[in-house]
Short mmCIF file of C-alpha atoms and ligand atoms in Angstrom, two decimals:
data_model
loop_
_atom_site.label_atom_id
_atom_site.label_comp_id
_atom_site.label_asym_id
_atom_site.label_seq_id
_atom_site.Cartn_x
_atom_site.Cartn_y
_atom_site.Cartn_z
CA MET D 1 -18.15 -13.13 -8.00
CA ALA D 2 -22.09 -11.88 -9.32
CA GLU D 3 -21.14 -8.06 -11.26
CA GLY D 4 -23.96 -4.80 -10.31
CA LYS D 5 -23.89 -4.66 -6.71
CA GLY D 6 -21.39 -3.35 -5.59
CA GLY D 7 -20.80 0.67 -4.95
CA LEU D 8 -23.55 1.30 -2.85
CA GLU D 9 -25.30 3.59 -6.03
CA ASP D 10 -27.87 5.76 -4.95
CA VAL D 11 -28.11 4.74 -1.24
CA VAL D 12 -29.15 6.87 1.06
CA ALA D 13 -26.44 6.61 4.13
CA CYS D 14 -27.15 9.17 6.50
CA ASP D 15 -29.16 12.22 6.99
CA SER D 16 -26.93 15.00 6.68
CA GLU D 17 -26.89 19.54 6.58
CA ILE D 18 -23.98 20.26 4.85
CA CYS D 19 -23.97 19.66 1.45
CA PHE D 20 -27.13 19.10 -1.36
CA ILE D 21 -26.40 17.92 -4.86
CA ASP D 22 -28.92 17.69 -7.86
CA GLY D 23 -26.99 15.67 -9.89
CA LYS D 24 -29.68 16.37 -12.80
CA GLN D 25 -29.49 20.04 -12.88
CA GLY D 26 -26.08 19.78 -12.45
CA ARG D 27 -26.27 22.12 -8.81
CA LEU D 28 -24.12 22.19 -5.73
CA LEU D 29 -25.14 24.14 -2.59
CA TYR D 30 -23.02 24.20 0.24
CA ARG D 31 -25.71 24.84 3.77
CA GLY D 32 -28.34 26.13 0.93
CA TYR D 33 -25.83 28.29 -0.90
CA ASP D 34 -25.50 27.93 -4.64
CA ILE D 35 -21.69 27.41 -4.98
CA THR D 36 -21.85 29.17 -8.21
CA GLU D 37 -22.84 32.15 -5.90
CA LEU D 38 -20.13 31.50 -3.11
CA ALA D 39 -17.48 31.26 -5.53
CA GLY D 40 -15.65 34.22 -6.10
CA HIS D 41 -17.71 36.52 -3.92
CA VAL D 42 -16.56 34.87 -0.23
CA SER D 43 -12.99 33.10 0.68
CA PHE D 44 -11.99 29.52 1.79
CA GLU D 45 -11.94 30.95 5.18
CA GLU D 46 -16.27 31.82 4.74
CA VAL D 47 -16.63 28.33 3.24
CA CYS D 48 -14.86 26.78 6.43
CA HIS D 49 -17.00 28.64 8.76
CA LEU D 50 -20.07 28.06 7.01
CA LEU D 51 -19.57 24.06 6.86
CA TRP D 52 -18.11 23.77 10.31
CA TYR D 53 -20.87 26.23 12.11
CA GLY D 54 -23.65 25.82 9.63
CA ASP D 55 -23.40 30.18 8.25
CA LEU D 56 -21.45 32.01 6.91
CA PRO D 57 -19.42 34.47 9.58
CA SER D 58 -19.77 37.90 10.35
CA ALA D 59 -16.95 40.05 10.15
CA GLU D 60 -16.21 39.49 13.71
CA GLN D 61 -16.67 35.91 13.38
CA LEU D 62 -14.67 35.61 10.46
CA LYS D 63 -11.63 38.12 11.67
CA GLN D 64 -11.50 35.12 14.64
CA LEU D 65 -11.83 32.64 12.19
CA ARG D 66 -8.69 34.22 10.63
CA GLY D 67 -7.00 34.81 13.20
CA ARG D 68 -7.01 30.90 14.49
CA LEU D 69 -5.82 29.35 11.61
CA ALA D 70 -2.75 31.86 11.35
CA GLU D 71 -2.32 30.68 14.62
CA ALA D 72 -2.71 27.12 14.05
CA ARG D 73 -0.27 27.05 11.10
CA ALA D 74 3.58 26.15 12.19
CA LEU D 75 3.48 22.51 12.66
CA PRO D 76 5.01 20.83 15.75
CA PRO D 77 8.96 20.52 14.99
CA GLY D 78 8.35 16.69 14.90
CA ILE D 79 6.53 16.39 11.97
CA ILE D 80 9.47 18.52 9.58
CA GLN D 81 11.55 15.96 11.15
CA LEU D 82 9.19 13.06 10.11
CA LEU D 83 8.80 14.77 6.22
CA ARG D 84 13.05 14.86 6.25
CA ALA D 85 12.88 11.12 7.71
CA LEU D 86 10.80 9.66 4.68
CA PRO D 87 11.15 7.27 1.83
CA PRO D 88 10.40 9.55 -1.15
CA ALA D 89 6.90 8.59 -1.99
CA ARG D 90 3.87 9.93 -3.52
CA PRO D 91 3.27 12.83 -2.11
CA MET D 92 -0.48 11.49 -1.19
CA MET D 93 1.52 8.87 0.93
CA THR D 94 3.41 10.88 2.71
CA LEU D 95 0.61 13.35 3.18
CA ARG D 96 -1.38 10.49 4.88
CA THR D 97 1.53 9.80 7.62
CA ALA D 98 1.37 13.55 8.49
CA VAL D 99 -1.48 13.48 9.15
CA SER D 100 -1.88 10.84 11.35
CA ALA D 101 1.78 12.00 13.12
CA LEU D 102 0.21 15.37 13.59
CA GLY D 103 -2.34 13.69 16.00
CA LEU D 104 0.10 12.29 18.43
CA TYR D 105 1.39 16.17 18.99
CA ASP D 106 -2.72 17.10 19.21
CA PRO D 107 -2.54 19.19 21.87
CA GLU D 108 -6.02 17.64 22.46
CA ARG D 109 -4.80 14.26 21.29
CA ASP D 110 -7.36 12.27 23.91
CA ASP D 111 -10.20 14.39 24.07
CA ASN D 112 -12.99 13.59 21.60
CA SER D 113 -15.59 16.15 22.95
CA LEU D 114 -17.29 18.30 20.93
CA PRO D 115 -15.40 22.12 21.64
CA ALA D 116 -12.05 19.89 21.23
CA CYS D 117 -13.14 18.20 17.44
CA GLN D 118 -14.00 21.73 16.63
CA ARG D 119 -10.12 22.91 16.95
CA LYS D 120 -8.92 19.85 15.59
CA ALA D 121 -10.83 20.53 12.98
CA GLU D 122 -9.61 24.11 12.20
CA ARG D 123 -5.56 22.37 12.98
CA LEU D 124 -5.90 20.29 11.14
CA THR D 125 -7.12 22.42 8.48
CA ALA D 126 -4.60 25.10 9.07
CA GLN D 127 -1.56 22.75 9.51
CA ILE D 128 -2.51 20.36 5.86
CA PRO D 129 -1.52 23.13 3.90
CA THR D 130 2.41 23.76 5.63
CA VAL D 131 2.45 20.57 5.17
CA VAL D 132 1.87 20.17 1.62
CA ALA D 133 4.10 23.07 0.89
CA ALA D 134 7.07 21.72 3.47
CA MET D 135 6.94 18.54 1.30
CA ALA D 136 6.84 20.27 -2.01
CA ARG D 137 9.58 22.09 -0.57
CA LEU D 138 12.28 19.52 0.41
CA HIS D 139 10.83 17.01 -2.98
CA ASP D 140 12.83 20.03 -4.46
CA GLY D 141 15.77 19.78 -2.24
CA LYS D 142 14.67 23.54 -0.49
CA ASP D 143 13.97 23.73 3.25
CA PRO D 144 10.74 24.64 4.23
CA VAL D 145 9.39 27.95 4.40
CA ALA D 146 7.29 28.91 7.67
CA PRO D 147 4.11 30.63 7.42
CA ARG D 148 3.25 33.86 7.55
CA SER D 149 0.07 35.04 9.87
CA ASP D 150 -0.84 37.68 7.83
CA LEU D 151 -1.70 36.27 4.83
CA GLY D 152 -4.90 34.42 4.12
CA GLU D 153 -5.22 30.65 3.55
CA ALA D 154 -5.05 30.32 -0.01
CA ALA D 155 -1.65 33.57 -0.30
CA ASN D 156 -0.05 31.82 2.82
CA PHE D 157 -0.32 28.75 0.83
CA LEU D 158 1.50 29.79 -2.18
CA TYR D 159 4.01 31.84 -0.64
CA MET D 160 4.44 28.79 1.60
CA MET D 161 5.19 27.27 -1.81
CA ARG D 162 7.08 28.61 -3.81
CA GLY D 163 9.01 31.43 -1.26
CA ALA D 164 7.87 34.87 -2.61
CA GLN D 165 4.70 36.54 -2.25
CA PRO D 166 2.35 34.99 -5.05
CA GLU D 167 0.09 37.40 -7.70
CA PRO D 168 -2.66 38.55 -7.27
CA LEU D 169 -4.50 36.61 -9.44
CA GLN D 170 -2.89 33.66 -8.48
CA VAL D 171 -4.46 33.57 -4.66
CA GLU D 172 -7.65 34.90 -6.35
CA ALA D 173 -7.71 31.32 -8.79
CA MET D 174 -6.35 29.34 -5.81
CA ASP D 175 -9.05 30.91 -2.71
CA MET D 176 -11.71 30.04 -5.64
CA ALA D 177 -10.28 26.41 -6.23
CA LEU D 178 -10.31 25.82 -2.31
CA VAL D 179 -13.70 27.15 -2.61
CA LEU D 180 -14.81 24.56 -5.20
CA HIS D 181 -13.45 21.86 -3.35
CA ALA D 182 -14.44 21.95 0.02
CA ASP D 183 -17.02 19.56 0.04
CA HIS D 184 -19.19 17.53 -2.02
CA GLU D 185 -22.12 15.37 0.18
CA LEU D 186 -20.65 11.38 0.27
CA ASN D 187 -17.97 11.38 -2.01
CA ALA D 188 -15.96 8.45 -1.76
CA SER D 189 -13.44 9.78 1.22
CA THR D 190 -15.89 11.88 2.82
CA PHE D 191 -17.45 8.32 3.55
CA SER D 192 -14.92 6.98 4.51
CA ALA D 193 -14.32 9.65 6.99
CA ARG D 194 -17.61 9.44 8.45
CA VAL D 195 -17.02 5.40 8.88
CA THR D 196 -14.11 5.59 10.80
CA ALA D 197 -15.66 8.57 12.74
CA ALA D 198 -18.47 6.79 13.19
CA THR D 199 -16.84 3.90 15.58
CA LEU D 200 -15.93 6.36 17.06
CA ALA D 201 -12.08 6.73 16.33
CA ASP D 202 -10.82 10.39 16.68
CA MET D 203 -10.45 13.48 14.35
CA HIS D 204 -7.51 13.04 13.06
CA ALA D 205 -7.76 8.63 12.07
CA ALA D 206 -10.58 9.38 10.63
CA ILE D 207 -8.68 12.53 8.33
CA THR D 208 -6.35 10.29 7.47
CA SER D 209 -8.66 7.74 6.57
CA ALA D 210 -10.14 10.05 3.91
CA VAL D 211 -6.74 11.31 2.92
CA GLY D 212 -6.24 7.48 2.02
CA THR D 213 -9.36 7.45 0.18
CA LEU D 214 -8.61 10.86 -2.15
CA GLU D 215 -5.54 9.39 -3.74
CA GLY D 216 -7.12 7.02 -6.20
CA PRO D 217 -7.29 7.48 -9.56
CA LEU D 218 -10.57 6.82 -9.77
CA HIS D 219 -11.42 9.74 -7.46
CA GLY D 220 -8.81 12.72 -6.42
CA GLY D 221 -5.91 11.48 -8.27
CA ALA D 222 -8.10 12.00 -11.61
CA ASN D 223 -6.58 15.21 -11.60
CA GLU D 224 -3.29 14.39 -11.93
CA GLU D 225 -3.71 11.79 -14.30
CA VAL D 226 -5.76 14.60 -15.84
CA MET D 227 -2.57 16.68 -16.51
CA ARG D 228 -0.34 12.94 -17.25
CA MET D 229 -2.67 12.41 -20.23
CA LEU D 230 -2.75 16.19 -21.54
CA VAL D 231 1.24 15.70 -21.66
CA LYS D 232 0.80 12.68 -23.26
CA ILE D 233 -1.20 14.06 -26.02
CA GLY D 234 0.88 16.89 -26.39
CA THR D 235 -1.04 19.02 -29.02
CA PRO D 236 -4.90 19.66 -29.91
CA ASP D 237 -5.48 18.11 -33.01
CA LYS D 238 -4.11 14.59 -30.72
CA ALA D 239 -7.23 14.84 -28.48
CA ALA D 240 -9.42 12.99 -30.70
CA ASP D 241 -7.04 10.05 -32.03
CA PHE D 242 -6.17 9.43 -28.51
CA VAL D 243 -9.41 8.95 -27.12
CA ARG D 244 -10.71 6.89 -29.81
CA ASP D 245 -7.48 4.83 -29.15
CA ALA D 246 -8.60 5.03 -25.19
CA LEU D 247 -12.20 4.05 -26.01
CA ALA D 248 -11.48 1.45 -28.55
CA ALA D 249 -9.19 -0.07 -25.98
CA GLY D 250 -12.59 0.37 -22.81
CA GLN D 251 -10.00 2.81 -20.62
CA LYS D 252 -11.58 5.20 -18.67
CA ILE D 253 -10.94 8.73 -19.39
CA SER D 254 -9.65 10.86 -16.23
CA GLY D 255 -11.46 13.27 -15.79
CA PHE D 256 -15.62 12.60 -17.29
CA GLY D 257 -18.08 10.97 -15.60
CA HIS D 258 -19.28 11.18 -12.20
CA ARG D 259 -21.33 8.65 -9.85
CA VAL D 260 -23.93 11.53 -9.26
CA TYR D 261 -23.92 14.27 -11.71
CA ARG D 262 -26.08 13.42 -15.26
CA THR D 263 -24.51 17.01 -16.90
CA GLU D 264 -22.40 19.09 -16.52
CA ASP D 265 -20.87 19.50 -13.12
CA PRO D 266 -20.91 22.97 -12.09
CA ARG D 267 -17.48 22.98 -10.60
CA ALA D 268 -15.98 22.44 -13.94
CA THR D 269 -17.52 24.85 -15.75
CA ILE D 270 -16.11 27.66 -13.47
CA LEU D 271 -12.81 25.34 -13.11
CA ARG D 272 -12.81 25.80 -17.42
CA ARG D 273 -13.07 29.72 -17.25
CA MET D 274 -10.15 29.57 -14.71
CA SER D 275 -7.92 27.70 -16.47
CA HIS D 276 -8.05 29.63 -19.70
CA ASP D 277 -7.66 33.25 -17.47
CA LEU D 278 -4.84 31.41 -15.31
CA GLY D 279 -3.50 30.22 -19.78
CA GLU D 280 -3.78 33.30 -21.11
CA ARG D 281 -2.03 34.92 -18.41
CA ALA D 282 0.54 32.25 -18.24
CA GLY D 283 1.42 33.01 -21.73
CA SER D 284 0.04 29.64 -23.03
CA THR D 285 -3.61 28.28 -23.24
CA LEU D 286 -1.69 25.19 -24.53
CA TYR D 287 -3.36 22.62 -22.60
CA TYR D 288 -7.22 24.13 -22.15
CA ASP D 289 -6.64 23.95 -25.57
CA ILE D 290 -6.13 20.08 -25.71
CA THR D 291 -8.84 20.20 -22.57
CA ARG D 292 -11.57 21.47 -24.61
CA ALA D 293 -10.47 19.09 -27.86
CA VAL D 294 -10.50 16.14 -25.78
CA GLU D 295 -13.70 17.51 -23.90
CA LYS D 296 -15.49 17.69 -27.47
CA ALA D 297 -14.09 13.93 -28.86
CA ILE D 298 -15.52 11.99 -25.36
CA PHE D 299 -18.68 13.96 -25.71
CA GLU D 300 -19.09 13.30 -29.50
CA ALA D 301 -18.53 9.90 -28.47
CA LYS D 302 -20.17 8.83 -25.24
CA LYS D 303 -21.72 12.04 -23.82
CA LEU D 304 -19.63 11.72 -20.85
CA TYR D 305 -19.14 15.69 -18.96
CA PRO D 306 -16.73 16.85 -17.61
CA ASN D 307 -15.88 16.09 -13.50
CA VAL D 308 -13.91 18.67 -10.98
CA ASP D 309 -10.83 16.69 -11.96
CA LEU D 310 -10.92 17.94 -15.64
CA TYR D 311 -9.85 21.61 -15.63
CA SER D 312 -8.31 21.39 -12.08
CA ALA D 313 -5.26 20.12 -13.56
CA SER D 314 -4.53 22.62 -16.31
CA THR D 315 -5.37 25.57 -13.50
CA TYR D 316 -3.09 24.20 -11.46
CA ASN D 317 -0.31 23.40 -13.84
CA ALA D 318 -1.08 27.46 -15.00
CA MET D 319 -0.05 28.07 -11.38
CA GLY D 320 3.47 26.44 -12.11
CA ILE D 321 2.33 23.53 -9.21
CA PRO D 322 4.20 19.85 -9.67
CA THR D 323 1.68 17.31 -10.97
CA ASP D 324 2.52 15.42 -8.09
CA PHE D 325 0.73 18.10 -5.67
CA PHE D 326 -2.30 18.85 -7.53
CA THR D 327 -3.82 15.99 -5.61
CA PRO D 328 -2.73 17.36 -2.63
CA ILE D 329 -3.74 20.69 -2.87
CA PHE D 330 -7.57 18.92 -3.20
CA ALA D 331 -6.97 17.74 0.58
CA ILE D 332 -6.08 21.03 1.61
CA SER D 333 -9.66 22.25 0.36
CA ARG D 334 -10.96 19.15 1.06
CA VAL D 335 -10.17 18.91 4.81
CA SER D 336 -13.05 21.43 4.98
CA GLY D 337 -15.67 19.11 4.36
CA TRP D 338 -14.03 15.75 6.07
CA THR D 339 -14.14 17.76 9.29
CA ALA D 340 -16.88 19.22 9.16
CA HIS D 341 -18.87 15.74 8.25
CA VAL D 342 -16.95 14.49 11.43
CA LEU D 343 -18.42 16.87 13.75
CA GLU D 344 -21.97 16.18 12.15
CA GLN D 345 -21.47 12.39 12.54
CA TYR D 346 -19.70 12.52 16.18
CA ALA D 347 -23.25 14.43 16.84
CA HIS D 348 -25.88 11.84 15.47
CA ASN D 349 -23.62 8.74 15.71
CA ARG D 350 -24.34 5.59 15.03
CA LEU D 351 -22.13 3.04 13.93
CA ILE D 352 -22.02 2.31 10.61
CA ARG D 353 -22.02 -1.66 9.46
CA PRO D 354 -23.25 -2.58 6.61
CA ARG D 355 -24.01 -6.16 5.21
CA ALA D 356 -22.29 -8.04 2.53
CA GLU D 357 -24.13 -11.14 0.52
CA TYR D 358 -22.66 -14.14 1.20
CA VAL D 359 -21.64 -15.85 -2.57
CA GLY D 360 -19.61 -18.16 -1.13
CA PRO D 361 -18.74 -21.33 -1.29
CA GLY D 362 -22.22 -23.84 1.75
CA LEU D 363 -21.11 -25.22 4.59
CA ARG D 364 -18.18 -27.27 4.38
CA HIS D 365 -16.27 -29.62 7.24
CA VAL D 366 -12.45 -29.64 7.72
CA PRO D 367 -11.26 -32.51 6.43
CA ALA D 368 -9.58 -35.18 8.95
CA THR D 369 -6.52 -34.56 7.11
CA ALA D 370 -6.39 -31.13 7.18
CA GLY D 371 -3.24 -29.84 9.68
CA ALA D 372 -1.86 -33.39 10.12
N1 ACO N 1 -14.12 7.29 -19.89
C1 ACO N 1 -14.99 6.97 -20.81
N2 ACO N 1 -15.85 5.78 -19.70
C2 ACO N 1 -16.77 6.43 -18.91
C3 ACO N 1 -16.02 6.88 -18.12
C4 ACO N 1 -14.91 7.79 -18.21
N3 ACO N 1 -14.32 8.57 -17.56
N4 ACO N 1 -16.65 7.52 -16.76
C5 ACO N 1 -17.77 6.72 -17.19
N5 ACO N 1 -17.93 6.40 -18.57
C6 ACO N 1 -18.71 5.06 -18.53
C7 ACO N 1 -18.25 3.19 -18.13
O1 ACO N 1 -17.60 2.62 -19.29
C8 ACO N 1 -19.75 3.07 -18.34
O2 ACO N 1 -19.85 3.06 -19.79
P1 ACO N 1 -20.56 1.43 -20.27
O3 ACO N 1 -22.40 1.64 -19.63
O4 ACO N 1 -20.78 1.71 -21.38
O5 ACO N 1 -20.10 0.53 -19.35
C9 ACO N 1 -20.74 4.33 -18.01
O6 ACO N 1 -19.54 5.50 -18.57
C10 ACO N 1 -21.05 4.13 -16.62
O7 ACO N 1 -19.60 4.46 -15.72
P2 ACO N 1 -19.11 4.18 -14.99
O8 ACO N 1 -17.78 3.03 -14.13
O9 ACO N 1 -20.08 2.11 -14.07
O10 ACO N 1 -20.21 5.07 -13.63
P3 ACO N 1 -19.28 5.26 -12.16
O11 ACO N 1 -20.15 5.95 -11.32
O12 ACO N 1 -19.06 3.98 -11.13
O13 ACO N 1 -17.88 5.54 -12.19
C11 ACO N 1 -16.67 7.10 -11.99
C12 ACO N 1 -17.94 6.94 -11.77
C13 ACO N 1 -15.71 6.36 -10.83
C14 ACO N 1 -16.18 8.78 -11.66
C15 ACO N 1 -16.03 7.06 -13.38
O14 ACO N 1 -17.35 8.03 -14.09
C16 ACO N 1 -14.42 6.85 -13.86
O15 ACO N 1 -14.66 6.32 -13.93
N6 ACO N 1 -14.41 8.36 -14.09
C17 ACO N 1 -12.71 8.63 -14.70
C18 ACO N 1 -12.34 8.64 -13.05
C19 ACO N 1 -12.28 10.33 -13.10
O16 ACO N 1 -12.09 11.46 -13.42
N7 ACO N 1 -12.48 10.42 -11.56
C20 ACO N 1 -12.50 11.29 -10.47
C21 ACO N 1 -14.36 11.46 -10.07
S1 ACO N 1 -14.23 13.21 -9.54
C22 ACO N 1 -14.00 12.86 -8.00
O17 ACO N 1 -14.07 11.75 -7.71
C23 ACO N 1 -13.12 14.31 -7.20
#
């Protein structure tokens, strides 16, 4: 097959008011707000409001949204039973099954109106952290912890993972990580959500597609691959040899390169700092130091810049999160962007149906002997 046509590189597939990326300057805006201004200044809940409803909330709107999210966090008992019954699997496989199942229990399952879909966006964003925390607890042979309505999204998620009140610095870091991962224009998982929504399939169908797409190591799964690589490298002084050997073997190094950015991903800049600070606080910057050494080696060899997944690995590790749950945490945040894009798709819908250039055999006739 001819190479080079795949990937839809630089193809504009829709108009969108949600997210702008300047790949040359390394800038990322959510509805006009620069990510570097949002991170550390607004909470994940405020970003959700911005993505879904077009603007940052007033104090009253934020209070209302926080209340609705807190109220929607608890899972239907059938979902917990399902999580207990499923065979052990990669968490992203379990998560996509659970997201699909949440659709069956949704109180507005058969209502695809805009207000119902907005409520589904809020419910899914509230429920996915509860699913991920329950999965992590069950994975460790522990019972799931019920959500607390007095905590924000980031604090409640960490609380449900551990069954104990998280430290303020960790809550702050988790909240910032959720803000940074919330949306990124037509990345692969968001595109798949929009393709599904464009058939007028329901919100849960679209988000199930998105979770399935996020899992791959070329996309959201890269943060887990980065952590496995850091563990394998072991110490910063071995990073240069590792990079040289991997590149010589024609391997891609997870956490580097991007389809859109031609300079450093602005999220990586913020996560680099977070990774360092959390590592120091946890008493070891080993994985931060190895990441820095890998970054230096790969820049010298190929002039490649880090993407969002590079420093999210050591950041989550310093927070004590098991590696297999890094990509589900990405989903906890990105569901806000996916659902915002699905709402936008429904509002200006046209079926997404590209063409393929046919390069197979010319017209053939079935031989008379076939099927004899
Ligand atoms: N390691 C080594 N070389 C790389 C890397 C990498 N991580 N990324 C790109 N390159 C090289 C390619 O080998 C190619 O070099 P060549 O022209 O000499 O052959 C060139 O850079 C262009 O790379 P492509 O693969 O064509 O770029 P594409 O836009 O198709 O892929 C992708 C982008 C998938 C992100 C790629 O950079 C990659 O595989 N990175 C590693 C996985 C990763 O970190 N994914 C997360 C992305 S961010 C996100 O989804 C949340």
